[in-house]
C-alpha cells in the first residue's frame, strides 16, 4: 500500500469517494456513523481513507475552539409562515447568545436531512434543531435516536420541535406546544356557537401534527356528546391549495356543513377563496376557523378566528434550553400553551346556504 509523502496535497472527501467508488455523502455517513451502510461499502471507504491518509473531520479540527459557534435549524419548508416565525426566533436568540444559525430546508427529503445533520456533526455544531411533524414509525424512532446518539458523541445536542419524542433515555430535548389542546379549544368554541355540522380540512393521516389537530376536533365533539360524521373529515396537506381543493370537493359532493375548521391558517385561506367563488358569505352562510395565527390572519376579510401558537417563542426556547446543557444529558420535554383568538370569521349557526346542504 502506497502512502503519499508528507508534503503532498491533503486528500479531500471527494478523493476518498472517487477511490472507493461511492458518493461523498456516503463517505460522510461511514465516518459519521449516523446513517447505515452495507459492510462492503464501509470496507471500501475505510480502505480508501487509509490509502489516501484522509483525516476525517478536517474542517471540524480546523475550527475547533475557534470562530463563531454554530447551531443548525432543519425544517421541511422554509416558505411556510409558521416555520418562518420559528426560524426567526431561533436566529434572534442564537445571535443574542453569540451563535451563528445555519438553516436547512429539506422539502421532506430524509436523505438530505441526514446529510445536513452529518455536516453539522462534523463541524461540531452546538445543537441541531429538527422542526415539524413526522410519521411516528419504528423507522423514524430508530433513525432519530441514531442521530441523537451520534450528535451527543460529537458534543452536540438534538432538539425536536413539534416532532414525536423518542422515549426515555434518549439524549434529546423536546420543545413543543399543546397541539391537540389548541384544536380542542377551537372546535369547542365553534360548537358553542350552535354549529353541529363542522367540516374538518386536515393534513396527512400519518403526520403527527395533523393527527393531533384531528384528535382535538374529535374529542371536542365527544365532550359535547356529538357524533362526528366521517364524511366531514377530509385529508390533504397544510397548504392553501389543499384547502381550496378540499372545500370544492366538499361542495361538489353536496356535503351539508355550517362551519369549516382548517388544520392551518393557510388551509383556511384556500377554503375562504373557494367559498367566495361559490357565492357563499363568511360567516353569514358558513363560518371558518384556522390554526397557527400567522401574522396576516388578522388582515383577512373577515379576520380569521384561529389558534395562536407561540412559534417565535418556541424557537427562542429551543435555543435557550439546549445551549449550555451536557450533550449526553437525559432527555427533557417542554410544553408551551396555545389559545383561541376569536375574530370575525365564526358566527352563530343559522340556516346555512342551500349550497352546503
Short mmCIF file of C-alpha atoms in Angstrom, two decimals:
data_model
loop_
_atom_site.label_atom_id
_atom_site.label_comp_id
_atom_site.label_asym_id
_atom_site.label_seq_id
_atom_site.Cartn_x
_atom_site.Cartn_y
_atom_site.Cartn_z
CA UNK A 1 0.00 0.00 0.00
CA UNK A 2 1.48 3.35 -1.05
CA UNK A 3 1.03 6.40 1.11
CA UNK A 4 1.51 9.97 -0.02
CA UNK A 5 4.60 11.87 1.12
CA UNK A 6 4.11 14.29 3.99
CA UNK A 7 4.35 17.34 1.74
CA UNK A 8 1.66 16.09 -0.67
CA UNK A 9 -1.63 17.93 -1.06
CA UNK A 10 -4.11 16.88 1.61
CA UNK A 11 -6.73 14.44 0.37
CA UNK A 12 -10.34 15.56 0.33
CA UNK A 13 -13.54 13.67 0.95
CA UNK A 14 -14.12 13.71 -2.82
CA UNK A 15 -10.79 11.95 -3.32
CA UNK A 16 -11.88 9.25 -0.89
CA UNK A 17 -15.25 8.96 -2.63
CA UNK A 18 -13.60 8.54 -6.03
CA UNK A 19 -11.17 5.90 -4.73
CA UNK A 20 -13.99 3.95 -3.02
CA UNK A 21 -16.35 4.47 -5.99
CA UNK A 22 -19.09 5.94 -3.81
CA UNK A 23 -20.55 9.41 -3.27
CA UNK A 24 -19.03 11.99 -0.94
CA UNK A 25 -22.17 11.82 1.21
CA UNK A 26 -21.66 8.05 1.61
CA UNK A 27 -18.11 8.66 2.85
CA UNK A 28 -19.54 11.14 5.33
CA UNK A 29 -22.08 8.57 6.50
CA UNK A 30 -19.43 5.92 7.04
CA UNK A 31 -17.18 8.27 9.00
CA UNK A 32 -20.03 9.93 10.91
CA UNK A 33 -21.87 6.75 11.85
CA UNK A 34 -25.32 8.38 11.54
CA UNK A 35 -26.65 6.52 8.51
CA UNK A 36 -26.46 2.73 7.96
CA UNK A 37 -24.38 1.46 5.02
CA UNK A 38 -23.52 -2.02 3.81
CA UNK A 39 -20.47 -3.84 5.15
CA UNK A 40 -18.90 -3.88 1.68
CA UNK A 41 -19.35 -0.13 1.23
CA UNK A 42 -17.90 0.53 4.67
CA UNK A 43 -14.88 -1.69 3.87
CA UNK A 44 -14.16 0.17 0.62
CA UNK A 45 -14.44 3.58 2.27
CA UNK A 46 -12.19 2.68 5.21
CA UNK A 47 -9.62 1.23 2.83
CA UNK A 48 -9.67 4.42 0.72
CA UNK A 49 -9.30 6.56 3.84
CA UNK A 50 -6.25 4.54 4.85
CA UNK A 51 -4.65 4.58 1.40
CA UNK A 52 -5.12 8.33 0.99
CA UNK A 53 -4.25 9.27 4.58
CA UNK A 54 -7.51 11.18 4.71
CA UNK A 55 -8.02 12.99 8.00
CA UNK A 56 -11.69 12.70 8.96
CA UNK A 57 -13.46 15.84 10.14
CA UNK A 58 -10.60 18.00 8.90
CA UNK A 59 -12.82 21.10 8.85
CA UNK A 60 -14.02 20.44 12.36
CA UNK A 61 -10.45 20.10 13.63
CA UNK A 62 -9.53 23.31 11.87
CA UNK A 63 -12.30 25.28 13.53
CA UNK A 64 -12.41 23.52 16.89
CA UNK A 65 -12.07 26.08 19.61
CA UNK A 66 -12.03 28.96 17.11
CA UNK A 67 -14.52 31.11 15.24
CA UNK A 68 -18.20 31.60 15.94
CA UNK A 69 -20.03 28.61 17.47
CA UNK A 70 -22.93 27.43 15.36
CA UNK A 71 -26.27 25.70 15.67
CA UNK A 72 -28.48 24.30 12.93
CA UNK A 73 -32.20 24.69 12.24
CA UNK A 74 -33.67 22.00 9.97
CA UNK A 75 -37.21 22.24 8.60
CA UNK A 76 -39.20 20.84 5.71
CA UNK A 77 -40.47 24.06 4.11
CA UNK A 78 -38.95 27.45 4.84
CA UNK A 79 -41.73 29.23 2.92
CA UNK A 80 -44.40 28.31 5.50
CA UNK A 81 -45.31 31.37 7.61
CA UNK A 82 -45.32 29.46 10.92
CA UNK A 83 -41.92 27.88 10.23
CA UNK A 84 -40.57 31.27 9.22
CA UNK A 85 -41.66 32.67 12.59
CA UNK A 86 -39.91 29.85 14.40
CA UNK A 87 -36.77 30.31 12.32
CA UNK A 88 -36.79 33.99 13.24
CA UNK A 89 -36.97 33.11 16.94
CA UNK A 90 -34.09 30.62 16.63
CA UNK A 91 -31.91 33.07 14.70
CA UNK A 92 -32.56 36.01 17.02
CA UNK A 93 -31.89 34.00 20.19
CA UNK A 94 -28.81 32.34 18.70
CA UNK A 95 -27.45 35.77 17.75
CA UNK A 96 -28.15 37.11 21.25
CA UNK A 97 -26.20 34.23 22.75
CA UNK A 98 -23.27 34.61 20.35
CA UNK A 99 -24.01 31.74 17.97
CA UNK A 100 -24.31 31.60 14.22
CA UNK A 101 -27.51 29.93 12.98
CA UNK A 102 -27.49 27.79 9.82
CA UNK A 103 -30.85 26.92 8.20
CA UNK A 104 -31.60 23.90 6.02
CA UNK A 105 -34.88 23.33 4.13
CA UNK A 106 -35.24 19.64 3.26
CA UNK A 107 -38.56 19.62 1.35
CA UNK A 108 -39.28 16.31 3.08
CA UNK A 109 -36.15 14.57 1.76
CA UNK A 110 -34.90 12.34 4.62
CA UNK A 111 -31.55 11.73 2.91
CA UNK A 112 -30.96 15.47 2.55
CA UNK A 113 -31.80 15.91 6.23
CA UNK A 114 -29.31 13.21 7.25
CA UNK A 115 -26.57 14.68 5.05
CA UNK A 116 -27.02 18.09 6.66
CA UNK A 117 -27.04 16.62 10.18
CA UNK A 118 -23.80 14.78 9.41
CA UNK A 119 -22.22 18.02 8.22
CA UNK A 120 -23.27 19.78 11.41
CA UNK A 121 -21.88 16.92 13.48
CA UNK A 122 -18.55 17.16 11.66
CA UNK A 123 -18.45 20.89 12.30
CA UNK A 124 -19.24 20.41 16.00
CA UNK A 125 -22.44 22.46 15.91
CA UNK A 126 -23.69 23.18 19.43
CA UNK A 127 -27.15 21.84 18.55
CA UNK A 128 -29.28 20.63 15.67
CA UNK A 129 -32.96 21.64 15.86
CA UNK A 130 -35.35 19.48 13.82
CA UNK A 131 -38.75 21.11 13.25
CA UNK A 132 -42.16 19.88 12.12
CA UNK A 133 -44.31 16.79 12.43
CA UNK A 134 -43.41 13.37 11.07
CA UNK A 135 -44.84 9.88 10.79
CA UNK A 136 -44.21 8.28 14.20
CA UNK A 137 -42.94 4.91 12.95
CA UNK A 138 -40.30 2.49 14.31
CA UNK A 139 -38.09 3.58 11.41
CA UNK A 140 -38.45 7.23 12.44
CA UNK A 141 -37.58 6.47 16.06
CA UNK A 142 -34.59 4.32 15.14
CA UNK A 143 -33.23 6.88 12.68
CA UNK A 144 -33.76 9.83 15.01
CA UNK A 145 -32.33 8.00 18.02
CA UNK A 146 -29.22 7.21 15.95
CA UNK A 147 -28.92 10.90 15.06
CA UNK A 148 -29.30 11.91 18.72
CA UNK A 149 -26.62 9.47 19.88
CA UNK A 150 -24.25 10.46 17.10
CA UNK A 151 -24.60 14.18 17.83
CA UNK A 152 -24.13 13.59 21.55
CA UNK A 153 -20.92 11.65 20.89
CA UNK A 154 -19.60 14.67 18.99
CA UNK A 155 -20.51 17.12 21.76
CA UNK A 156 -23.68 18.34 20.07
CA UNK A 157 -27.35 18.04 21.02
CA UNK A 158 -30.52 17.15 19.12
CA UNK A 159 -33.64 19.25 19.69
CA UNK A 160 -37.06 18.17 18.43
CA UNK A 161 -39.65 20.92 17.90
CA UNK A 162 -43.10 19.55 17.16
CA UNK A 163 -41.68 16.12 16.30
CA UNK A 164 -42.54 12.87 18.08
CA UNK A 165 -40.38 12.32 21.21
CA UNK A 166 -38.12 9.27 21.34
CA UNK A 167 -38.92 7.91 24.76
CA UNK A 168 -36.86 7.78 27.97
CA UNK A 169 -33.09 7.77 27.90
CA UNK A 170 -32.50 9.44 24.54
CA UNK A 171 -30.07 12.40 24.63
CA UNK A 172 -32.59 14.77 23.12
CA UNK A 173 -34.51 17.90 24.07
CA UNK A 174 -38.18 18.10 23.05
CA UNK A 175 -39.84 21.52 22.81
CA UNK A 176 -43.44 21.59 21.63
CA UNK A 177 -46.83 23.23 22.07
CA UNK A 178 -50.25 21.91 23.10
CA UNK A 179 -51.26 20.91 19.59
CA UNK A 180 -54.28 18.75 20.40
CA UNK A 181 -55.44 21.05 23.20
CA UNK A 182 -55.49 24.02 20.83
CA UNK A 183 -57.66 22.16 18.34
CA UNK A 184 -60.00 21.01 21.12
CA UNK A 185 -60.48 24.57 22.35
CA UNK A 186 -61.07 25.91 18.83
CA UNK A 187 -63.66 23.30 17.87
CA UNK A 188 -65.34 23.67 21.26
CA UNK A 189 -65.70 27.39 20.51
CA UNK A 190 -67.24 26.65 17.10
CA UNK A 191 -69.66 24.11 18.60
CA UNK A 192 -70.61 26.60 21.31
CA UNK A 193 -71.89 28.90 18.55
CA UNK A 194 -74.50 26.24 17.71
CA UNK A 195 -72.74 24.54 14.80
CA UNK A 196 -73.25 20.78 14.58
CA UNK A 197 -72.06 20.05 11.04
CA UNK A 198 -68.40 21.12 11.13
CA UNK A 199 -66.24 20.28 8.13
CA UNK A 200 -62.64 19.47 9.07
CA UNK A 201 -59.92 20.06 6.47
CA UNK A 202 -56.99 18.09 7.83
CA UNK A 203 -53.46 17.13 6.85
CA UNK A 204 -51.78 13.84 6.03
CA UNK A 205 -53.30 10.98 8.07
CA UNK A 206 -49.90 9.74 9.34
CA UNK A 207 -48.49 13.18 10.20
CA UNK A 208 -48.24 13.71 13.96
CA UNK A 209 -49.18 17.39 13.87
CA UNK A 210 -52.18 16.64 11.67
CA UNK A 211 -53.20 13.72 13.87
CA UNK A 212 -53.11 15.88 16.99
CA UNK A 213 -55.35 18.53 15.45
CA UNK A 214 -57.79 15.96 14.14
CA UNK A 215 -57.87 14.31 17.57
CA UNK A 216 -58.74 17.67 19.15
CA UNK A 217 -61.59 18.05 16.64
CA UNK A 218 -62.94 14.60 17.51
CA UNK A 219 -62.58 15.00 21.28
CA UNK A 220 -64.37 18.36 21.27
CA UNK A 221 -67.37 16.71 19.62
CA UNK A 222 -67.25 13.80 22.03
CA UNK A 223 -67.16 16.17 25.02
CA UNK A 224 -70.47 17.64 23.85
CA UNK A 225 -72.00 14.25 23.08
CA UNK A 226 -71.96 14.87 19.33
CA UNK A 227 -71.10 12.10 16.88
CA UNK A 228 -68.60 13.04 14.17
CA UNK A 229 -69.77 12.31 10.64
CA UNK A 230 -66.72 10.66 8.93
CA UNK A 231 -67.77 12.28 5.65
CA UNK A 232 -66.96 15.68 7.18
CA UNK A 233 -63.28 14.80 7.77
CA UNK A 234 -61.18 15.38 4.65
CA UNK A 235 -57.42 14.89 4.35
CA UNK A 236 -54.88 16.82 2.30
CA UNK A 237 -51.82 18.77 3.38
CA UNK A 238 -51.15 22.05 5.16
CA UNK A 239 -51.21 24.31 2.09
CA UNK A 240 -53.55 26.93 0.68
CA UNK A 241 -54.12 24.82 -2.44
CA UNK A 242 -55.18 21.86 -0.32
CA UNK A 243 -57.83 23.94 1.46
CA UNK A 244 -59.11 25.27 -1.86
CA UNK A 245 -59.31 21.80 -3.39
CA UNK A 246 -60.89 20.10 -0.37
CA UNK A 247 -63.56 22.78 0.01
CA UNK A 248 -64.52 22.48 -3.66
CA UNK A 249 -64.60 18.70 -3.17
CA UNK A 250 -66.98 19.07 -0.22
CA UNK A 251 -69.27 21.37 -2.20
CA UNK A 252 -69.16 19.06 -5.19
CA UNK A 253 -70.20 16.12 -3.04
CA UNK A 254 -73.15 18.08 -1.69
CA UNK A 255 -71.96 17.82 1.93
CA UNK A 256 -74.04 19.78 4.43
CA UNK A 257 -71.95 21.88 6.84
CA UNK A 258 -72.34 25.23 8.54
CA UNK A 259 -68.73 25.67 9.66
CA UNK A 260 -65.23 24.78 8.49
CA UNK A 261 -62.27 24.13 10.77
CA UNK A 262 -58.99 24.05 8.84
CA UNK A 263 -55.83 22.36 10.11
CA UNK A 264 -53.79 25.51 9.35
CA UNK A 265 -54.47 29.13 8.52
CA UNK A 266 -53.09 28.53 5.02
CA UNK A 267 -55.66 25.77 4.50
CA UNK A 268 -58.33 28.16 5.81
CA UNK A 269 -57.27 30.80 3.27
CA UNK A 270 -57.80 28.33 0.43
CA UNK A 271 -61.19 27.39 1.85
CA UNK A 272 -62.20 31.06 2.12
CA UNK A 273 -61.35 31.61 -1.54
CA UNK A 274 -63.37 28.57 -2.62
CA UNK A 275 -66.37 29.69 -0.56
CA UNK A 276 -66.26 33.18 -2.01
CA UNK A 277 -66.05 31.77 -5.53
CA UNK A 278 -69.11 29.66 -4.77
CA UNK A 279 -71.04 32.78 -3.76
CA UNK A 280 -71.14 31.90 -0.07
CA UNK A 281 -70.75 34.53 2.62
CA UNK A 282 -68.37 34.08 5.57
CA UNK A 283 -69.56 33.97 8.29
CA UNK A 284 -73.16 34.57 7.15
CA UNK A 285 -73.52 31.27 5.33
CA UNK A 286 -70.50 29.35 6.58
CA UNK A 287 -68.14 30.03 9.49
CA UNK A 288 -64.42 29.37 9.01
CA UNK A 289 -61.62 28.88 11.55
CA UNK A 290 -57.92 28.15 11.13
CA UNK A 291 -54.91 27.18 13.21
CA UNK A 292 -51.48 28.84 13.79
CA UNK A 293 -52.37 32.57 13.92
CA UNK A 294 -49.96 33.52 11.16
CA UNK A 295 -49.25 37.29 11.02
CA UNK A 296 -51.75 38.19 8.28
CA UNK A 297 -54.66 36.13 9.69
CA UNK A 298 -55.98 39.32 11.30
CA UNK A 299 -55.87 41.16 7.96
CA UNK A 300 -58.13 38.74 6.09
CA UNK A 301 -61.71 39.74 5.42
CA UNK A 302 -63.27 38.55 7.59
CA UNK A 303 -60.43 38.42 10.10
CA UNK A 304 -59.73 34.78 10.88
CA UNK A 305 -60.63 33.07 14.14
CA UNK A 306 -57.73 30.73 14.86
CA UNK A 307 -55.42 29.15 17.43
CA UNK A 308 -52.38 31.14 18.45
CA UNK A 309 -49.18 29.08 18.54
CA UNK A 310 -46.14 30.89 20.02
CA UNK A 311 -43.83 29.85 17.18
CA UNK A 312 -41.20 32.54 17.71
CA UNK A 313 -41.02 31.77 21.42
CA UNK A 314 -40.72 28.06 20.59
CA UNK A 315 -37.64 28.86 18.57
CA UNK A 316 -36.18 31.06 21.26
CA UNK A 317 -36.92 28.49 23.97
CA UNK A 318 -35.29 25.71 21.95
CA UNK A 319 -32.06 27.71 21.74
CA UNK A 320 -32.09 28.89 25.36
CA UNK A 321 -32.76 25.39 26.66
CA UNK A 322 -30.18 23.50 24.67
CA UNK A 323 -27.19 25.81 24.89
CA UNK A 324 -25.13 25.09 27.96
CA UNK A 325 -26.56 21.62 28.52
CA UNK A 326 -24.43 18.48 28.63
CA UNK A 327 -24.83 16.84 25.19
CA UNK A 328 -25.49 13.35 26.60
CA UNK A 329 -27.79 14.50 29.42
CA UNK A 330 -31.13 12.68 29.75
CA UNK A 331 -33.97 13.95 27.66
CA UNK A 332 -36.28 16.75 28.69
CA UNK A 333 -39.75 17.67 27.43
CA UNK A 334 -41.03 21.25 27.45
CA UNK A 335 -44.60 22.20 26.51
CA UNK A 336 -45.92 25.67 25.64
CA UNK A 337 -49.59 26.56 25.75
CA UNK A 338 -51.89 27.68 22.93
CA UNK A 339 -55.07 29.74 22.96
CA UNK A 340 -58.01 30.58 20.70
CA UNK A 341 -58.04 34.03 19.09
CA UNK A 342 -61.65 34.99 18.40
CA UNK A 343 -62.11 37.25 15.38
CA UNK A 344 -64.87 37.74 12.78
CA UNK A 345 -64.92 34.55 10.69
CA UNK A 346 -67.02 32.48 13.11
CA UNK A 347 -70.62 33.41 13.92
CA UNK A 348 -73.65 31.68 15.35
CA UNK A 349 -75.11 28.83 13.30
CA UNK A 350 -78.00 29.86 11.09
CA UNK A 351 -79.92 28.02 8.44
CA UNK A 352 -76.92 27.99 6.15
CA UNK A 353 -76.84 28.16 2.39
CA UNK A 354 -78.52 25.59 0.21
CA UNK A 355 -75.12 25.06 -1.42
CA UNK A 356 -73.91 23.28 1.72
CA UNK A 357 -76.93 21.04 2.18
#
